[in-house]
Structure formats: C-alpha cells, structure tokens
C-alpha cells in the first residue's frame, strides 16, 4: 500500500465547493484517507495500492484549488494494511487545529534543509524544540531536542512563555512530522518575541526522505496518524502497534509488560483508566472481533 501526504497554506476562496468537487473525483479513484480544506489551505494523507493513482490525486487537488507544488511526500505500508478505513473530504476552519488560521501576511519561520538542520542540532545557542505530542515522541526523536510537553497541538500556545523562560534562548529551531504544525508554531513564537525561528523543511518525513544514512541524527521511528502507527528510516511501515485505549505507540517490549492487555491497556495508560473504562474497552474488543469474523468493521473501532 502506498501513502501520500501533503499540505499547503494558501487562500482557498470557496472551500465548500472545492471539497464537493474533489470528493467526487477522489472517490472515483477509490482512494482512502483524509483531505481537509479550509480558507487557509489544504492538508491531506491518502492511500492506494497504485502509486500512479496517488500521483493523479495530487494533480487533481492542485488543479481544483488553483495551486501547485504541493511537495507530496510518499511512503509505504504493508500490503495487508489499508492504512485508512475510508475516504473523508472535510471543510474545516483550520487545516491543523490551533485556534488561529494563518493568513498570507503572517510571519513564519525560516525553512532549513538537512545540512543546516544538523548544524542547528549542535549549536549551543539554539533551543531545538520537538513540537509533537508526547506520545509521538516516545517512538523516536532527534538527539538534543527538547519536547514541549503537550498531549495535543492546540496546547502549544499555553507552553510558549514557560519554555522561553526556562531555557532563556531567543533562537529556536523546531520540527514536527511533516512541517504543517511548525508553520503555525513559528508564527506564534515570532509573535512572542523570539528573535529567530527555524523549522525543518518537510518535517521528519522530509528529512528521512533526503538525508544520507550516515548523516542522520534521527533516532527511532516516526509516529504517523494512521494504521501504520510509525514509519522507519526508509519510510516503510514501522514496528510499532497502537494502544486502543490511549493511542500511544506500543513496542514489542511494551507488550511483554503485565500491564499490557490488547485493546484494553498498555504500560503508559494502565493507571490512567478506571476499572469501568477497562471493562468498556474489553467489551469493545469483543464486539470488534465479532464484527471482523462477519467480515465487517465494528463502528466503535479505533479511528486513526
């Protein structure tokens, strides 16, 4: 299975009409995945067995929105993994939830490539921020990076002041999975008085796509928001599964813990859920198994 992800911030004049037009065209290609459209731009992750179908989908989005150079990033999943359950084309206020849409006049961070990024990682005067959610970081991260300590990206704004005070640095370098979160985070940091803000162009996925193995500073795998859970350094499906209770990435080591119960709990969340919740998760797992046995998907199944 092939996967493509892309985003771009630009003005979409009529998101509703654009979404309706694209929904029909993408359905005809028999794709699965999600395409979000807002006045501020587009954000998508789509999957199909045929790579050419995905490339055609990217062209359709470019044509329908009047943009170009979506800089699509391609990766793969195991043949038996559909990656997504169905196709969703949705209109949103934002293509990545933050609480403030971007406009063309908003200042953004400076995009840097692999060589520059590696230099920033070693610069003692630069604060390197991993702006992903905590559960993503558990699967892999860049050396010397500081996690911002959030459970969802919308919390980023509330962490800015304390982060800057704690580290006392006005030059920031940041990264996320594909780059989209850095666009909004960099604007927020600049508005908070940071003198210089850099962001890894293309995010972790772009880095892994272009860096030479002997020059890579990435450790572990990269968490992704679909049924693959993670991808490795070659952008192929990684080794992690996902806990159905808390959505954290779970390794084979985690599964050996007495706190791990498939579809119910993992070492991270065992003490975060009540006995009643665990009973509900157990019942959900039973219903999913029954639905799978009938060749159907249980409606309560975990969404990517």
Coordinates of N, CA and C in Angstrom, one line a residue, residues 92-222:
X92 N -13.0 22.6 7.1 CA -12.7 22.9 8.5 C -12.4 24.4 8.5
X93 N -12.4 25.0 9.7 CA -11.9 26.4 10.0 C -10.4 26.5 9.8
X94 N -9.7 25.4 10.2 CA -8.3 25.3 10.0 C -7.9 23.9 9.5
X95 N -6.8 23.9 8.8 CA -6.3 22.6 8.3 C -5.4 21.9 9.3
X96 N -5.0 22.6 10.3 CA -4.4 22.0 11.5 C -4.9 22.8 12.7
X97 N -5.6 22.2 13.7 CA -6.2 22.9 14.7 C -5.3 23.6 15.7
X98 N -5.4 24.9 15.8 CA -4.5 25.7 16.6 C -5.3 26.8 17.3
X99 N -6.4 27.2 16.7 CA -7.2 28.3 17.3 C -7.0 29.6 16.6
X100 N -6.1 29.6 15.5 CA -5.9 30.9 14.8 C -5.5 30.5 13.4
X101 N -6.4 30.7 12.4 CA -6.0 30.5 11.0 C -4.8 31.4 10.6
X102 N -4.0 30.8 9.6 CA -2.9 31.6 9.1 C -3.4 32.5 7.9
X103 N -2.8 33.6 7.8 CA -3.1 34.5 6.6 C -1.8 34.7 5.9
X104 N -1.9 35.2 4.7 CA -0.7 35.4 3.8 C 0.3 36.4 4.4
X105 N -0.2 37.3 5.3 CA 0.7 38.3 5.9 C 1.4 37.9 7.2
X106 N 1.0 36.7 7.7 CA 1.6 36.2 9.0 C 3.1 35.9 8.8
X107 N 4.0 36.4 9.6 CA 5.4 36.0 9.5 C 5.6 34.5 9.9
X108 N 6.5 33.8 9.3 CA 6.8 32.4 9.6 C 8.2 32.2 9.8
X109 N 8.6 31.0 10.3 CA 10.0 30.7 10.5 C 10.7 30.4 9.2
X110 N 12.0 30.4 9.3 CA 12.9 30.1 8.1 C 13.0 28.6 7.9
X111 N 12.7 28.1 6.7 CA 12.8 26.7 6.4 C 14.3 26.4 6.2
X112 N 14.7 25.3 6.8 CA 16.1 24.9 6.7 C 16.2 23.4 6.2
X113 N 17.2 23.1 5.4 CA 17.4 21.8 4.8 C 18.2 20.9 5.8
X114 N 18.5 19.7 5.3 CA 19.1 18.7 6.2 C 20.5 19.2 6.8
X115 N 21.4 19.7 5.9 CA 22.7 20.1 6.4 C 22.6 21.2 7.5
X116 N 21.8 22.2 7.2 CA 21.6 23.3 8.1 C 20.9 22.8 9.4
X117 N 20.0 21.8 9.3 CA 19.3 21.3 10.4 C 20.3 20.6 11.4
X118 N 21.2 19.8 10.8 CA 22.2 19.1 11.6 C 23.1 20.0 12.3
X119 N 23.4 21.2 11.7 CA 24.2 22.2 12.4 C 23.5 22.8 13.5
X120 N 22.2 23.1 13.3 CA 21.4 23.7 14.4 C 21.3 22.7 15.6
X121 N 21.2 21.4 15.4 CA 21.2 20.5 16.5 C 22.4 20.6 17.4
X122 N 23.5 21.0 16.8 CA 24.8 21.1 17.6 C 25.1 22.5 18.1
X123 N 24.2 23.4 17.8 CA 24.5 24.8 18.2 C 24.0 25.1 19.6
X124 N 24.9 25.3 20.6 CA 24.5 25.5 22.0 C 23.6 26.7 22.2
X125 N 23.6 27.7 21.3 CA 22.8 28.9 21.4 C 21.4 28.7 20.9
X126 N 21.1 27.6 20.4 CA 19.8 27.3 19.7 C 19.0 26.3 20.6
X127 N 17.8 26.7 20.9 CA 16.8 25.7 21.5 C 16.1 24.9 20.5
X128 N 16.4 23.6 20.4 CA 15.7 22.8 19.4 C 14.4 22.2 20.1
X129 N 13.3 22.5 19.5 CA 12.0 22.0 20.1 C 11.4 20.9 19.2
X130 N 11.0 19.9 19.9 CA 10.1 18.9 19.3 C 8.7 19.3 19.6
X131 N 7.9 19.8 18.6 CA 6.6 20.3 19.0 C 5.5 19.3 18.8
X132 N 5.9 18.0 18.6 CA 4.9 17.0 18.5 C 4.3 16.6 19.9
X133 N 3.2 15.8 19.9 CA 2.6 15.4 21.1 C 3.5 14.4 21.8
X134 N 3.4 14.3 23.1 CA 4.3 13.5 23.9 C 4.3 12.0 23.4
X135 N 3.1 11.5 23.1 CA 3.0 10.1 22.7 C 3.7 9.8 21.4
X136 N 3.8 10.8 20.6 CA 4.6 10.7 19.3 C 6.1 10.6 19.6
X137 N 6.5 11.4 20.5 CA 8.0 11.4 20.8 C 8.5 10.1 21.3
X138 N 7.6 9.3 22.0 CA 8.1 8.1 22.6 C 8.6 7.1 21.5
X139 N 8.1 7.3 20.2 CA 8.5 6.3 19.2 C 9.9 6.7 18.6
X140 N 10.3 8.0 18.7 CA 11.5 8.4 18.1 C 11.6 9.9 18.1
X141 N 12.9 10.4 18.0 CA 13.1 11.9 18.1 C 14.5 12.2 17.6
X142 N 14.8 13.5 17.4 CA 16.2 13.9 17.1 C 16.9 14.1 18.5
X143 N 18.2 13.8 18.4 CA 19.1 14.0 19.6 C 19.1 15.5 19.9
X144 N 19.2 15.8 21.2 CA 19.4 17.2 21.7 C 18.1 18.0 21.6
X145 N 17.0 17.3 21.2 CA 15.7 18.1 21.0 C 15.0 18.1 22.4
X146 N 14.3 19.2 22.7 CA 13.5 19.4 23.9 C 12.0 19.2 23.6
X147 N 11.3 18.2 24.2 CA 9.9 18.1 24.0 C 9.2 19.2 24.7
X148 N 8.1 19.7 24.0 CA 7.4 20.8 24.6 C 6.4 20.4 25.7
X149 N 6.1 19.1 25.8 CA 5.2 18.6 26.8 C 3.7 18.9 26.6
X150 N 3.2 18.4 25.5 CA 1.7 18.6 25.3 C 1.1 17.2 24.8
X151 N -0.2 17.2 25.0 CA -1.0 16.0 24.6 C -1.6 16.2 23.2
X152 N -1.8 17.5 22.8 CA -2.3 17.8 21.5 C -1.8 19.2 21.1
X153 N -1.7 19.5 19.8 CA -1.1 20.6 19.3 C -1.7 21.9 19.8
X154 N -3.0 21.9 20.0 CA -3.8 23.1 20.4 C -3.2 23.7 21.7
X155 N -2.5 22.9 22.5 CA -1.9 23.3 23.8 C -0.6 24.1 23.6
X156 N -0.1 24.1 22.4 CA 1.2 24.7 22.2 C 1.3 26.2 22.7
X157 N 0.3 27.0 22.4 CA 0.3 28.4 22.8 C 0.5 28.6 24.2
X158 N -0.1 27.7 25.0 CA 0.0 27.9 26.5 C 1.3 27.5 27.1
X159 N 2.2 26.9 26.3 CA 3.5 26.4 26.7 C 4.6 27.4 26.4
X160 N 4.4 28.3 25.5 CA 5.4 29.2 24.9 C 6.2 30.0 26.0
X161 N 5.4 30.7 26.8 CA 6.1 31.6 27.8 C 7.0 30.8 28.8
X162 N 6.5 29.7 29.3 CA 7.3 28.9 30.3 C 8.5 28.3 29.6
X163 N 8.4 27.9 28.3 CA 9.5 27.3 27.6 C 10.6 28.3 27.4
X164 N 10.2 29.5 27.0 CA 11.2 30.5 26.7 C 11.9 31.0 28.0
X165 N 11.1 31.1 29.1 CA 11.7 31.5 30.4 C 12.6 30.4 30.9
X166 N 12.3 29.1 30.8 CA 13.1 28.0 31.3 C 14.4 27.9 30.6
X167 N 14.5 28.2 29.3 CA 15.7 27.9 28.5 C 16.4 29.2 28.2
X168 N 15.8 30.4 28.3 CA 16.5 31.6 28.1 C 17.1 31.8 26.8
X169 N 16.5 31.3 25.8 CA 17.1 31.4 24.4 C 16.1 32.0 23.5
X170 N 16.5 32.9 22.6 CA 15.6 33.6 21.7 C 15.7 33.1 20.3
X171 N 16.6 32.1 20.0 CA 16.8 31.5 18.7 C 16.2 30.0 18.9
X172 N 15.2 29.7 18.1 CA 14.5 28.5 18.2 C 14.6 27.7 16.9
X173 N 14.8 26.4 17.0 CA 14.7 25.5 15.8 C 13.7 24.4 16.2
X174 N 12.7 24.2 15.3 CA 11.7 23.2 15.7 C 11.4 22.3 14.5
X175 N 10.7 21.2 14.9 CA 10.3 20.2 13.9 C 9.1 19.5 14.3
X176 N 8.4 18.9 13.3 CA 7.2 18.1 13.6 C 7.2 17.0 12.5
X177 N 6.1 16.3 12.3 CA 6.2 15.1 11.4 C 6.4 15.5 10.0
X178 N 5.5 16.4 9.5 CA 5.6 16.8 8.1 C 5.8 18.3 7.8
X179 N 5.8 19.1 8.9 CA 6.1 20.5 8.7 C 4.9 21.4 9.0
X180 N 3.7 20.9 8.9 CA 2.5 21.8 9.0 C 2.3 22.4 10.3
X181 N 2.6 21.7 11.4 CA 2.5 22.3 12.7 C 3.5 23.4 13.0
X182 N 4.7 23.2 12.4 CA 5.7 24.2 12.5 C 5.3 25.6 12.0
X183 N 4.5 25.6 10.9 CA 4.1 26.8 10.3 C 3.4 27.7 11.3
X184 N 2.4 27.1 12.0 CA 1.6 27.9 13.0 C 2.4 28.1 14.2
X185 N 3.2 27.1 14.7 CA 4.0 27.3 15.9 C 5.1 28.4 15.7
X186 N 5.7 28.5 14.5 CA 6.7 29.5 14.2 C 6.1 30.9 14.3
X187 N 4.9 31.0 13.7 CA 4.2 32.3 13.8 C 3.9 32.7 15.2
X188 N 3.5 31.8 16.1 CA 3.2 32.1 17.5 C 4.5 32.5 18.2
X189 N 5.6 31.8 17.9 CA 6.9 32.1 18.6 C 7.4 33.5 18.2
X190 N 7.3 33.8 16.9 CA 7.7 35.1 16.5 C 6.9 36.2 17.1
X191 N 5.6 36.0 17.3 CA 4.7 36.9 17.9 C 5.0 37.1 19.4
X192 N 5.7 36.1 20.0 CA 6.0 36.1 21.4 C 7.4 36.8 21.7
X193 N 8.0 37.2 20.6 CA 9.3 37.9 20.8 C 10.6 37.2 20.4
X194 N 10.5 36.0 19.9 CA 11.7 35.3 19.6 C 12.4 36.0 18.4
X195 N 13.7 36.1 18.5 CA 14.5 36.8 17.5 C 14.6 36.1 16.2
X196 N 14.8 34.8 16.3 CA 14.9 33.9 15.1 C 14.3 32.6 15.3
X197 N 13.5 32.1 14.3 CA 12.8 30.9 14.4 C 13.1 30.1 13.1
X198 N 13.6 28.9 13.3 CA 13.9 28.0 12.1 C 13.0 26.8 12.2
X199 N 12.6 26.2 11.1 CA 11.9 25.0 11.1 C 12.4 24.0 10.0
X200 N 12.4 22.7 10.4 CA 12.9 21.7 9.5 C 12.0 21.6 8.3
X201 N 12.5 21.9 7.1 CA 11.7 21.8 5.9 C 11.2 20.4 5.6
X202 N 9.9 20.3 5.5 CA 9.3 18.9 5.2 C 9.2 18.1 6.4
X203 N 9.6 18.6 7.6 CA 9.5 17.8 8.8 C 10.4 16.5 8.9
X204 N 10.0 15.6 9.8 CA 10.8 14.4 9.9 C 10.7 13.6 8.6
X205 N 9.5 13.5 8.0 CA 9.3 12.7 6.8 C 10.2 13.2 5.7
X206 N 10.3 14.5 5.5 CA 11.2 15.1 4.5 C 12.6 14.8 4.8
X207 N 13.0 14.9 6.1 CA 14.4 14.6 6.5 C 14.8 13.2 6.2
X208 N 13.9 12.2 6.5 CA 14.3 10.8 6.3 C 14.3 10.5 4.8
X209 N 13.5 11.3 4.0 CA 13.5 11.0 2.6 C 14.8 11.5 1.9
X210 N 15.5 12.5 2.5 CA 16.6 13.1 1.8 C 18.0 12.9 2.5
X211 N 18.0 12.6 3.8 CA 19.3 12.5 4.5 C 20.0 11.2 4.1
X212 N 21.3 11.3 4.1 CA 22.1 10.1 3.9 C 22.1 9.4 5.2
X213 N 22.1 8.0 5.2 CA 22.0 7.3 6.4 C 23.1 7.6 7.4
X214 N 24.4 7.8 6.9 CA 25.5 8.1 7.8 C 25.5 9.5 8.3
X215 N 24.6 10.3 7.8 CA 24.5 11.7 8.3 C 23.2 11.9 9.2
X216 N 22.4 10.9 9.3 CA 21.1 11.1 10.0 C 21.3 11.2 11.5
X217 N 20.6 12.2 12.1 CA 20.6 12.4 13.5 C 19.3 12.0 14.2
X218 N 18.5 11.3 13.4 CA 17.2 10.8 13.9 C 17.4 9.5 14.6
X219 N 16.7 9.3 15.7 CA 16.8 8.0 16.5 C 15.4 7.4 16.6
X220 N 15.2 6.2 16.3 CA 13.9 5.5 16.4 C 13.1 5.6 15.2
X221 N 11.8 5.5 15.4 CA 10.8 5.6 14.3 C 10.0 6.8 14.4
X222 N 9.3 7.2 13.3 CA 8.4 8.4 13.3 C 7.0 8.0 13.4

